[in-house]
Coordinates of C-alpha atoms in Angstrom, one line a residue:
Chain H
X30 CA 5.6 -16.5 0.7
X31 CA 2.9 -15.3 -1.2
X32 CA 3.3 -13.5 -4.8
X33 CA 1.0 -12.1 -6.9
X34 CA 1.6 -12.2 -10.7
X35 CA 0.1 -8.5 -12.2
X36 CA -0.4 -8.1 -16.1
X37 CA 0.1 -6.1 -18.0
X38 CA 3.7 -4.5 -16.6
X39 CA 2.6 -0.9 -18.9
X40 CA 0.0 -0.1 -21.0
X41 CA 0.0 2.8 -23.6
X42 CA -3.6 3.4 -24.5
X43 CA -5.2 6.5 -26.5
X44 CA -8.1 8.2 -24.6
X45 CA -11.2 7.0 -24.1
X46 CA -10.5 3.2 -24.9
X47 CA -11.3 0.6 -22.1
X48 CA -8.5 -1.1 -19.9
X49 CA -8.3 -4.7 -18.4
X50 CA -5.4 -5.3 -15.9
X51 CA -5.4 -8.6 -13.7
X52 CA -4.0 -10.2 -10.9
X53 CA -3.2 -14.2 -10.4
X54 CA -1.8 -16.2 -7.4
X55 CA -1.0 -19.7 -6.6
X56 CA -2.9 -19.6 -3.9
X57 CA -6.1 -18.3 -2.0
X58 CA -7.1 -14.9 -0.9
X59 CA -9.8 -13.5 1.1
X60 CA -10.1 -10.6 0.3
X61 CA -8.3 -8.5 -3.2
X62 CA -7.5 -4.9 -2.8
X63 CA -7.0 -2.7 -5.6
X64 CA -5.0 0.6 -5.5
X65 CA -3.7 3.8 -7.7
X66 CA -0.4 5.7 -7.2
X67 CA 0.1 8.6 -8.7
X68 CA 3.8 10.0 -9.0
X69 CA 4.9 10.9 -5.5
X70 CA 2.2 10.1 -3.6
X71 CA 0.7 7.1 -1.6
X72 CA -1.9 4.3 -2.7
X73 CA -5.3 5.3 -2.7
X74 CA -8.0 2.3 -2.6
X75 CA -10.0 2.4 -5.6
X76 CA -12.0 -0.8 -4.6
X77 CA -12.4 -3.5 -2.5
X78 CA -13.6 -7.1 -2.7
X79 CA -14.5 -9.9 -0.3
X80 CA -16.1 -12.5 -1.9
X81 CA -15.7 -15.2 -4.9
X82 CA -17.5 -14.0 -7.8
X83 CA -17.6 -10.6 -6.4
X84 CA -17.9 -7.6 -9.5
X85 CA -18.0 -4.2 -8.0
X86 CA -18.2 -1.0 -9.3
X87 CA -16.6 2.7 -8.3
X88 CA -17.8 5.2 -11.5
X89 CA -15.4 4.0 -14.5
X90 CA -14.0 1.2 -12.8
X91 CA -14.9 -2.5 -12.3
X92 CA -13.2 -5.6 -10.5
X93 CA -14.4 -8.6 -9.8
X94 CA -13.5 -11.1 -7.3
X95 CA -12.8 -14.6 -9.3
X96 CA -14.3 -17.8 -8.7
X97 CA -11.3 -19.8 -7.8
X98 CA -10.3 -16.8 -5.1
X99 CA -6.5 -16.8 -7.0
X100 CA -7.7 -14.2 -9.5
X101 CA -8.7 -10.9 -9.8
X102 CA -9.7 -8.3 -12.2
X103 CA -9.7 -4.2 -12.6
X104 CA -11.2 -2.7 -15.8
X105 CA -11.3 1.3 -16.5
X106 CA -14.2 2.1 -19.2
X107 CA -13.4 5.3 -21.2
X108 CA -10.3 6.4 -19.9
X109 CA -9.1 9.7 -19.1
X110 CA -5.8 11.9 -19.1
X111 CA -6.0 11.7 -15.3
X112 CA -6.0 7.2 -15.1
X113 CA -2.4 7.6 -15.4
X114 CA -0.4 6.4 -12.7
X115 CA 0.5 2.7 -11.1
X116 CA -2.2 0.2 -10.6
X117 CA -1.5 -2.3 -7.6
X118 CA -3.6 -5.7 -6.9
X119 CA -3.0 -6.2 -3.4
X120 CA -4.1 -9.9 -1.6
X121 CA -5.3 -10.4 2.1
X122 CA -6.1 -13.3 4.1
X123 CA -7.4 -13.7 7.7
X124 CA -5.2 -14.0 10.6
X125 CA -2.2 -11.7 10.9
X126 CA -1.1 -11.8 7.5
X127 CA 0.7 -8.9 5.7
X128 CA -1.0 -7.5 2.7
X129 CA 0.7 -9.0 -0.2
X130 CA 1.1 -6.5 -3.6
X131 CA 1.5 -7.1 -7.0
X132 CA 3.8 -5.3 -8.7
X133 CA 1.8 -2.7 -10.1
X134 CA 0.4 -1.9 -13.8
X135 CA 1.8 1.1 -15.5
X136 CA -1.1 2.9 -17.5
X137 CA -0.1 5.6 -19.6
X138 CA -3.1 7.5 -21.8
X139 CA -2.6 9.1 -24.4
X140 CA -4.9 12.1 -25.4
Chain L
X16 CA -12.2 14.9 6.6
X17 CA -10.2 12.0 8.3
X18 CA -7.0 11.2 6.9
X19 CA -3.5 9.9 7.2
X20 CA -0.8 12.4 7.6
X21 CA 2.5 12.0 6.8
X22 CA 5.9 15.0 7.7
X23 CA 7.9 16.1 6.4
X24 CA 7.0 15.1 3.0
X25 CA 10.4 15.2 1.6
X26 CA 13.6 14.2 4.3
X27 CA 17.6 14.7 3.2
X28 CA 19.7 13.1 5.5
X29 CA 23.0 12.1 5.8
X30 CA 25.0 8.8 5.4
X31 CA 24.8 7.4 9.1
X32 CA 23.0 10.0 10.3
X33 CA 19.6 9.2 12.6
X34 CA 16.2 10.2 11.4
X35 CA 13.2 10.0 12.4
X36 CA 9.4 9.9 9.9
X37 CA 6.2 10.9 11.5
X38 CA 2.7 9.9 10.9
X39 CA -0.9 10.5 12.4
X40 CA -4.2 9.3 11.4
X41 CA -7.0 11.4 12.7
X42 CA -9.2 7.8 11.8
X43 CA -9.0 6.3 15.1
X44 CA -8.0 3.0 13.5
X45 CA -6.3 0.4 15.5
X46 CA -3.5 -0.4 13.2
X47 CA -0.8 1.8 11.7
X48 CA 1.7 0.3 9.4
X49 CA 5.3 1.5 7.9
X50 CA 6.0 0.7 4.3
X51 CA 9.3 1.2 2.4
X52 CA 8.9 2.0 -1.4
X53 CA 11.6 2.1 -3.9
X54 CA 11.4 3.5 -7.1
X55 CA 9.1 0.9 -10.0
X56 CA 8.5 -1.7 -6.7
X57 CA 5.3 -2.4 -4.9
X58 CA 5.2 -1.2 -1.3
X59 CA 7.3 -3.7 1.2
X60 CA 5.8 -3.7 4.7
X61 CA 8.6 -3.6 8.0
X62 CA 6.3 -3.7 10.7
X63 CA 3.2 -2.6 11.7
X64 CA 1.3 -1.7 15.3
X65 CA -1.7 -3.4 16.3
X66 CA -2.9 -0.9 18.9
X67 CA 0.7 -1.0 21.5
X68 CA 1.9 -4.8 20.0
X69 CA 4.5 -4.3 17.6
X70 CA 5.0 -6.7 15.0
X71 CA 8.1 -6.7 13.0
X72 CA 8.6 -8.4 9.3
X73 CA 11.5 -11.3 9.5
X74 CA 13.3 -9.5 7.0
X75 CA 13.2 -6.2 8.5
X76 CA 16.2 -4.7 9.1
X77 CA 17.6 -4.2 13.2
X78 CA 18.6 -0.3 11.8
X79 CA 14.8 0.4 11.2
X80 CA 12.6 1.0 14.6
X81 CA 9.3 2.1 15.2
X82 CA 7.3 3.8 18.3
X83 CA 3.8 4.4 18.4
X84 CA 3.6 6.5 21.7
X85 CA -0.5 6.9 21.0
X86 CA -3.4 5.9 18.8
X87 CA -3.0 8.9 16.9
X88 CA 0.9 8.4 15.9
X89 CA 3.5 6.2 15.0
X90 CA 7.3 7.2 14.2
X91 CA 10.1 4.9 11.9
X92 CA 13.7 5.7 13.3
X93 CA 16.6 4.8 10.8
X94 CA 19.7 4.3 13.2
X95 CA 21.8 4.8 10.9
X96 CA 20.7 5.1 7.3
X97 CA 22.6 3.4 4.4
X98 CA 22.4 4.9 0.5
X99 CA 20.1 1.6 0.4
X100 CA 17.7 3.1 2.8
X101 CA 16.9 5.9 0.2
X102 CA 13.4 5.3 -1.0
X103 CA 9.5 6.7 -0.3
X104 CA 8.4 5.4 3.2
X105 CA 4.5 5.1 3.7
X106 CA 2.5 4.9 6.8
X107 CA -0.7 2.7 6.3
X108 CA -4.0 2.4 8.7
X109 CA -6.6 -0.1 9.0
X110 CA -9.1 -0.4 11.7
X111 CA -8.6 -3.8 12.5
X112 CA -6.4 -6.6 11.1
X113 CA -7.4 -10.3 10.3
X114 CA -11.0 -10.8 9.3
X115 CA -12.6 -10.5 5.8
X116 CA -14.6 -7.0 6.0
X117 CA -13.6 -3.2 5.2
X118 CA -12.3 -2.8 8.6
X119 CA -8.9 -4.4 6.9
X120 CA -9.0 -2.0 3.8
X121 CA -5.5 -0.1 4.8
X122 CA -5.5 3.6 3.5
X123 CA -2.5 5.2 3.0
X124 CA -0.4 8.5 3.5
X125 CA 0.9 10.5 1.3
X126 CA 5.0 9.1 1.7
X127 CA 7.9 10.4 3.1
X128 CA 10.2 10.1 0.6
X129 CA 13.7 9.8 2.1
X130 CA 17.6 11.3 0.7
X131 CA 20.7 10.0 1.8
X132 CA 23.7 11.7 0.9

């Protein structure tokens, strides 16, 4: 099936620096999902994208939707204390296809 | 404020014993989705309900089974859990499934994270 390849696994970073995490497949999506976990609880969707060449914004965070649709990338701007937690890429296509995760991007801050 | 709701939040059961996770979604959406999570892995979906069609993952196992009696909730029954079977479980919604718009964005609840002793 499917896998997405997330980078970096962890990331120790000192407060306030910037963060780029990305996604890359071998093959096509439609759509690129990207979620936070924090310990103990479920994803929450931080933002969504639906088309090639896509960059979208939500506050501190950007991803953008690459060109070839096998890419994808989430970066954080000034992080804070609370950005800890597990970043997940997540793929979709059309039809009825599961979603298909990365495996996540452990960001630790340091204050 | 519309949500996905997940009880208990913590479940201890015991080796071979049946249980039995709840979820409801006050979002109305068509879809509801199970998830099994173990510790430092992504999410692994085992079926999910598109309105009353069940659809199972190949490589679900037989000792995991799901009801959705109404829109509002859906239910995962362990027959007979295994140690294995120890791990968060979350329940997923989207309003529809297939196309390329935010009616396929999947929001999640909060996990049910499962002990088998």
């Amino acid at each position: 099936g499917q896998q997405l390849n997330q980078s970096p696994q962890s990331m120790f970073i000192q407060e306030g620096e910037d963060v780029s995490m990305n996604c890359t497949s071998s093959s096509i999506f439609n759509t690129w999902l990207w979620y936070k976990q924090d310990p103990g609880e479920g994803p929450v969707l931080l933002i969504a994208l639906y088309k090639a060449g896509e960059l979208t914004s939500n506050g501190r965070l950007t991803a953008q939707f690459g060109i070839t649709r096998k890419d994808s990338f989430l970066n954080i701007s000034a992080s804070i204390p609370s950005d800890v937690g597990i970043y997940f890429c997540a793929g979709l296509n059309s039809g009825n296809t599961p979603l298909v995760f990365g495996k996540g991007t452990r960001l630790s801050v340091i204050a | 404020d519309a949500m996905v709701i997940q009880n208990p939040r913590y479940q201890v059961t015991q080796f071979g014993k049946p249980v039995t996770l709840s979820c409801s979604q006050t979002l109305n959406h068509n879809v509801m989705y199970w998830y099994q999570q173990k510790s430092s892995q992504a999410p692994k979906l085992l079926f999910h309900y598109y309105d009353k069609d069940f659809n199972n993952e190949a490589d679900t196992p037989d000792n995991f089974q799901s009801r959705r009696p109404n829109t509002s909730f859906c239910f995962l029954d362990i027959r007979s859990p295994g140690l294995g079977d120890a791990a968060m479980y979350l329940c997923a919604t989207s309003r529809e499934r297939g196309g390329v718009s935010s009616y396929n964005e999947q929001f999640f609840g909060p996990g049910t994270r499962l002990t088998v002793l």
